[in-house]
Tab-separated table of C-alpha atoms and ligand atoms in Angstrom:
chain	number	residue	atom	x	y	z
A	1	MET	CA	0.046	-0.028	-0.016
A	2	ASP	CA	1.274	3.606	-0.806
A	3	ALA	CA	1.518	5.929	2.177
A	4	ASP	CA	-0.370	8.507	-0.036
A	5	GLU	CA	-3.451	6.394	-0.093
A	6	TRP	CA	-3.927	7.281	3.608
A	7	TYR	CA	-6.627	9.575	4.190
A	8	TYR	CA	-4.991	11.920	6.361
A	9	TYR	CA	-1.500	12.627	8.071
A	10	PHE	CA	-0.523	10.153	10.867
A	11	ASP	CA	3.033	9.606	12.402
A	12	PHE	CA	3.664	5.797	13.056
A	13	ALA	CA	6.395	6.177	15.300
A	14	GLY	CA	8.629	8.348	12.866
A	15	ALA	CA	7.016	6.721	9.848
A	16	GLU	CA	4.800	9.349	8.144
A	17	VAL	CA	1.960	8.683	6.178
A	18	LYS	CA	0.512	11.691	4.214
A	19	PRO	CA	3.000	14.249	5.085
A	20	ARG	CA	1.971	16.778	2.742
A	21	LEU	CA	-1.119	16.976	5.161
A	22	LYS	CA	0.827	17.430	8.284
A	23	LYS	CA	0.081	20.938	8.617
A	24	ASP	CA	-3.934	20.484	8.011
A	25	ARG	CA	-5.379	20.999	11.060
A	26	THR	CA	-8.847	19.952	9.806
A	27	SER	CA	-8.235	16.294	9.361
A	28	GLY	CA	-6.648	13.534	11.442
A	29	MET	CA	-5.745	14.012	15.189
A	30	TYR	CA	-6.089	17.496	15.179
A	31	ASN	CA	-9.723	17.509	13.736
A	32	TRP	CA	-10.086	14.616	16.536
A	33	ASP	CA	-8.818	16.473	19.468
A	34	GLU	CA	-9.632	20.083	18.889
A	35	LYS	CA	-13.464	19.402	17.330
A	36	ALA	CA	-14.816	15.977	17.594
A	37	LYS	CA	-13.449	14.668	20.969
A	38	PRO	CA	-15.143	17.587	22.969
A	39	ILE	CA	-18.681	16.646	21.380
A	40	MET	CA	-18.127	12.860	21.923
A	41	HIS	CA	-16.838	13.372	25.539
A	42	GLY	CA	-20.153	15.442	26.318
A	43	LEU	CA	-22.371	12.926	24.739
A	44	PHE	CA	-20.843	9.872	26.724
A	45	ALA	CA	-21.387	11.684	29.717
A	46	LEU	CA	-25.017	11.533	29.018
A	47	LEU	CA	-25.543	7.924	28.513
A	48	ASP	CA	-24.972	5.079	30.673
A	49	ASN	CA	-23.478	2.853	28.273
A	50	PRO	CA	-22.303	4.503	25.407
A	51	HIS	CA	-22.166	2.262	22.101
A	52	VAL	CA	-21.002	4.235	18.865
A	53	PHE	CA	-21.921	2.696	15.586
A	54	ASP	CA	-19.323	4.639	13.403
A	55	ILE	CA	-19.995	4.428	9.744
A	56	GLY	CA	-17.250	4.985	7.359
A	57	CYS	CA	-14.422	4.497	9.924
A	58	ASN	CA	-11.539	4.216	7.735
A	59	MET	CA	-8.194	3.604	9.619
A	60	ALA	CA	-10.597	3.515	12.992
A	61	LEU	CA	-8.342	6.192	14.397
A	62	TYR	CA	-11.299	8.236	15.998
A	63	ASP	CA	-12.758	4.600	17.073
A	64	HIS	CA	-9.782	3.749	19.094
A	65	GLU	CA	-9.989	7.023	20.579
A	66	MET	CA	-13.466	6.579	21.648
A	67	SER	CA	-13.017	3.193	23.059
A	68	LYS	CA	-10.121	4.764	25.388
A	69	MET	CA	-12.554	7.152	26.406
A	70	GLY	CA	-14.846	3.994	27.843
A	71	ALA	CA	-17.233	3.664	24.822
A	72	LYS	CA	-18.183	0.444	23.304
A	73	VAL	CA	-17.218	1.157	19.385
A	74	THR	CA	-18.370	-0.484	16.463
A	75	GLY	CA	-16.555	0.889	13.078
A	76	ILE	CA	-17.377	-0.137	9.778
A	77	ASP	CA	-16.107	0.514	6.434
A	78	MET	CA	-16.254	-0.926	2.800
A	79	ASN	CA	-12.160	-1.031	3.344
A	80	LEU	CA	-10.395	-2.203	6.324
A	81	SER	CA	-7.069	-2.244	4.912
A	82	PHE	CA	-6.052	1.089	6.832
A	83	ALA	CA	-7.814	0.139	10.118
A	84	ASN	CA	-6.176	-3.510	10.093
A	85	ILE	CA	-2.931	-1.927	9.886
A	86	TYR	CA	-3.513	0.662	12.450
A	87	LYS	CA	-4.827	-2.041	14.807
A	88	GLN	CA	-1.833	-3.938	14.549
A	89	TYR	CA	0.190	-0.969	15.207
A	90	VAL	CA	-1.662	-0.370	18.333
A	91	GLU	CA	-1.607	-3.738	19.426
A	92	GLU	CA	1.813	-4.788	18.402
A	93	TYR	CA	4.095	-1.533	18.681
A	94	LEU	CA	1.978	0.775	21.239
A	95	GLY	CA	1.124	-2.438	23.218
A	96	GLU	CA	-2.523	-1.269	23.783
A	97	GLU	CA	-5.390	-3.121	23.666
A	98	PHE	CA	-7.508	-2.323	20.397
A	99	GLU	CA	-11.199	-2.925	21.562
A	100	VAL	CA	-12.880	-1.650	18.764
A	101	GLU	CA	-14.998	-4.231	16.804
A	102	ILE	CA	-14.263	-3.471	13.006
A	103	ALA	CA	-16.518	-4.880	10.263
A	104	GLU	CA	-15.747	-4.667	6.476
A	105	THR	CA	-18.934	-4.164	4.748
A	106	ASP	CA	-21.145	-1.550	2.783
A	107	VAL	CA	-23.339	0.361	5.363
A	108	VAL	CA	-26.279	0.524	2.546
A	109	LYS	CA	-26.637	-3.160	2.867
A	110	SER	CA	-25.727	-4.254	6.188
A	111	ILE	CA	-27.053	-2.107	9.107
A	112	PRO	CA	-29.945	-5.311	9.842
A	113	ALA	CA	-26.729	-7.337	10.817
A	114	PHE	CA	-26.127	-5.035	13.763
A	115	ALA	CA	-29.593	-4.818	14.681
A	116	ASN	CA	-30.356	-4.490	18.696
A	117	THR	CA	-26.522	-4.450	19.640
A	118	GLY	CA	-27.047	-1.628	22.074
A	119	VAL	CA	-25.992	1.277	19.642
A	120	ASN	CA	-27.262	4.483	20.806
A	121	ILE	CA	-24.710	6.825	19.056
A	122	VAL	CA	-24.127	6.779	15.126
A	123	THR	CA	-21.267	8.949	13.903
A	124	MET	CA	-20.620	9.820	10.370
A	125	PHE	CA	-17.256	11.808	10.262
A	126	CYS	CA	-16.740	13.076	6.712
A	127	VAL	CA	-18.705	10.626	5.218
A	128	ILE	CA	-22.403	11.265	4.700
A	129	TYR	CA	-21.902	12.869	1.219
A	130	HIS	CA	-20.269	9.770	-0.007
A	131	LEU	CA	-23.275	7.713	1.107
A	132	GLU	CA	-25.691	9.570	-1.481
A	133	PRO	CA	-28.163	8.929	-3.152
A	134	HIS	CA	-28.470	6.430	-0.270
A	135	ALA	CA	-27.884	8.926	2.684
A	136	SER	CA	-31.600	8.967	3.860
A	137	TYR	CA	-32.012	5.330	3.654
A	138	VAL	CA	-28.666	4.495	5.813
A	139	VAL	CA	-30.656	6.871	8.368
A	140	GLU	CA	-34.035	5.221	8.058
A	141	GLN	CA	-32.379	1.857	8.722
A	142	CYS	CA	-30.259	3.336	11.772
A	143	LEU	CA	-34.006	4.472	13.073
A	144	ARG	CA	-35.320	1.071	12.332
A	145	TYR	CA	-32.668	-1.222	13.754
A	146	PHE	CA	-31.084	0.719	16.451
A	147	PRO	CA	-33.746	0.938	18.760
A	148	ASN	CA	-31.482	2.592	21.495
A	149	LEU	CA	-30.452	5.363	19.259
A	150	LYS	CA	-30.326	8.809	20.943
A	151	TYR	CA	-27.652	10.667	18.966
A	152	MET	CA	-26.385	11.012	15.412
A	153	VAL	CA	-23.311	13.221	15.007
A	154	VAL	CA	-22.499	14.273	11.462
A	155	GLN	CA	-19.429	15.867	10.125
A	156	GLY	CA	-19.492	17.659	6.896
A	157	ASN	CA	-16.872	19.304	4.678
A	158	ALA	CA	-18.167	22.565	3.452
A	159	PRO	CA	-16.058	23.266	0.433
A	160	ARG	CA	-17.969	20.112	-1.058
A	161	VAL	CA	-21.572	21.933	-0.992
A	162	LYS	CA	-20.299	24.355	-3.969
A	163	LYS	CA	-17.461	22.417	-5.439
A	164	LYS	CA	-19.396	19.121	-5.839
A	165	ASN	CA	-23.083	20.196	-5.364
A	166	GLN	CA	-23.316	17.967	-2.136
A	167	PRO	CA	-25.547	19.934	0.309
A	168	LEU	CA	-24.452	17.236	2.882
A	169	GLY	CA	-21.270	18.763	2.937
A	170	GLY	CA	-22.548	21.684	4.977
A	171	HIS	CA	-24.014	22.346	8.290
A	172	LYS	CA	-27.349	23.859	6.980
A	173	GLY	CA	-27.907	20.805	4.404
A	174	ILE	CA	-27.004	18.202	7.262
A	175	THR	CA	-29.211	20.295	9.890
A	176	LYS	CA	-32.126	20.217	7.421
A	177	PHE	CA	-31.625	16.533	6.661
A	178	LEU	CA	-31.383	15.155	10.362
A	179	GLN	CA	-34.434	17.306	11.181
A	180	ARG	CA	-36.628	15.801	8.294
A	181	HIS	CA	-35.442	12.283	9.882
A	182	GLY	CA	-37.168	13.512	13.528
A	183	PHE	CA	-33.780	14.670	14.985
A	184	LYS	CA	-33.171	17.943	17.102
A	185	THR	CA	-30.233	19.634	15.980
A	186	SER	CA	-27.367	21.446	17.280
A	187	VAL	CA	-24.580	22.787	15.108
A	188	TYR	CA	-20.926	23.438	16.312
A	189	TYR	CA	-18.124	25.029	14.571
A	190	LYS	CA	-20.112	26.723	11.872
A	191	ASP	CA	-17.523	28.535	10.258
A	192	TYR	CA	-14.841	25.644	10.551
A	193	GLN	CA	-14.535	23.687	7.320
A	194	LYS	CA	-15.665	20.360	8.479
A	195	PRO	CA	-18.864	21.735	10.945
A	196	ILE	CA	-20.285	18.936	13.056
A	197	VAL	CA	-24.135	18.658	13.740
A	198	VAL	CA	-25.303	16.710	16.332
A	199	GLY	CA	-28.923	15.007	15.980
A	200	SER	CA	-30.905	14.152	19.319
A	201	LEU	CA	-33.790	12.116	19.583
A	202	GLY	CA	-36.665	12.338	22.199
B	301	LIG	C1	-13.564	10.460	3.986
B	301	LIG	S1	-13.287	8.946	4.611
B	301	LIG	C2	-13.609	9.363	6.494
B	301	LIG	C3	-12.667	8.716	7.440
B	301	LIG	C4	-13.150	8.965	8.862
B	301	LIG	N1	-14.468	8.832	9.134
B	301	LIG	C5	-12.462	9.917	9.663
B	301	LIG	O1	-13.112	11.021	9.539
B	301	LIG	O2	-11.376	9.880	9.997
B	301	LIG	C6	-14.876	8.081	4.239
B	301	LIG	C7	-14.770	6.778	4.596
B	301	LIG	O3	-16.199	6.309	4.018
B	301	LIG	C8	-15.896	4.988	3.762
B	301	LIG	N2	-17.262	4.777	3.032
B	301	LIG	C9	-17.873	5.312	1.981
B	301	LIG	N3	-18.883	4.540	1.742
B	301	LIG	C10	-19.057	3.731	2.235
B	301	LIG	C11	-20.220	2.700	2.450
B	301	LIG	N4	-21.168	2.726	1.888
B	301	LIG	N5	-20.115	1.942	3.419
B	301	LIG	C12	-19.117	1.788	4.084
B	301	LIG	N6	-18.137	2.481	4.158
B	301	LIG	C13	-18.399	3.596	3.353
B	301	LIG	C14	-14.812	5.147	2.842
B	301	LIG	O4	-14.399	3.685	2.468
B	301	LIG	C15	-13.947	5.974	3.694
B	301	LIG	O5	-13.077	5.235	4.547
C-alpha cells in the first residue's frame, strides 16, 4: 500500500503517512482532539453505556480514541485495509488493547446485521455525502434497527457544497436532513471547514 493512499497525516512512530497533510488542522488527530473529541466526551457523559456505530471508520483512529474514553465502538467501512494496519500498530507496537469491533461492509446493505446491539450513537465523520443517493435510507435503517439510538453525529466538509454540489457537506444541509428524519439538532463549529451537527432524539 502506498503511504499516499491514507486519508490523512499520521505518524507511525516516525514513519509518516500523507506528510503533505502534516500541517492540515482540519483532519486526523487535530480534527479529533480539537473538534470531535469534546463533542463525543459530552455525549458519552449523557449515556450510561455509550455504544458508537461509526460509519466509514477508515483507519479507525477515532474509534480507538472513543473506546479509550470508555465507549463500546463498532466501526464499519467498505475497506478495512487501513484499520487493520492501525490495529496491528496499536496492539503490537504500542502494546495497547484495540477494543474496537471493526467490520468490512457496505453500510447501505448491512445495518440489519447489527440490529439490537445496544447502539445509542451513530457517527459519520466526513462520510455522509459519500453515501448519496442512499444517505436517507442509511439513516432510516439506523432508526429502524437501533432502538436505543439517541444521537447522530455528522461531520461535513463545507467546500463540497459548492465544488461538488453536495448539500450534505454543509451544516445547513445536514441540519435540514437530520430534522427531516426527526432529530433535534445542534450545530458546532459553523465557520470551520468541517462543521459538526449533532442530532438528538426524544
Ligand atoms: C473521507 S473518509 C472518512 C474517514 C473517517 N470517518 C474519519 O473522519 O477519520 C470516508 C470513508 O467512508 C467509507 N465509505 C464510503 N462509503 C461507504 C459505504 N457505503 N459503506 C461503508 N463505508 C463507506 C470510505 O471507504 C472511507 O473510508
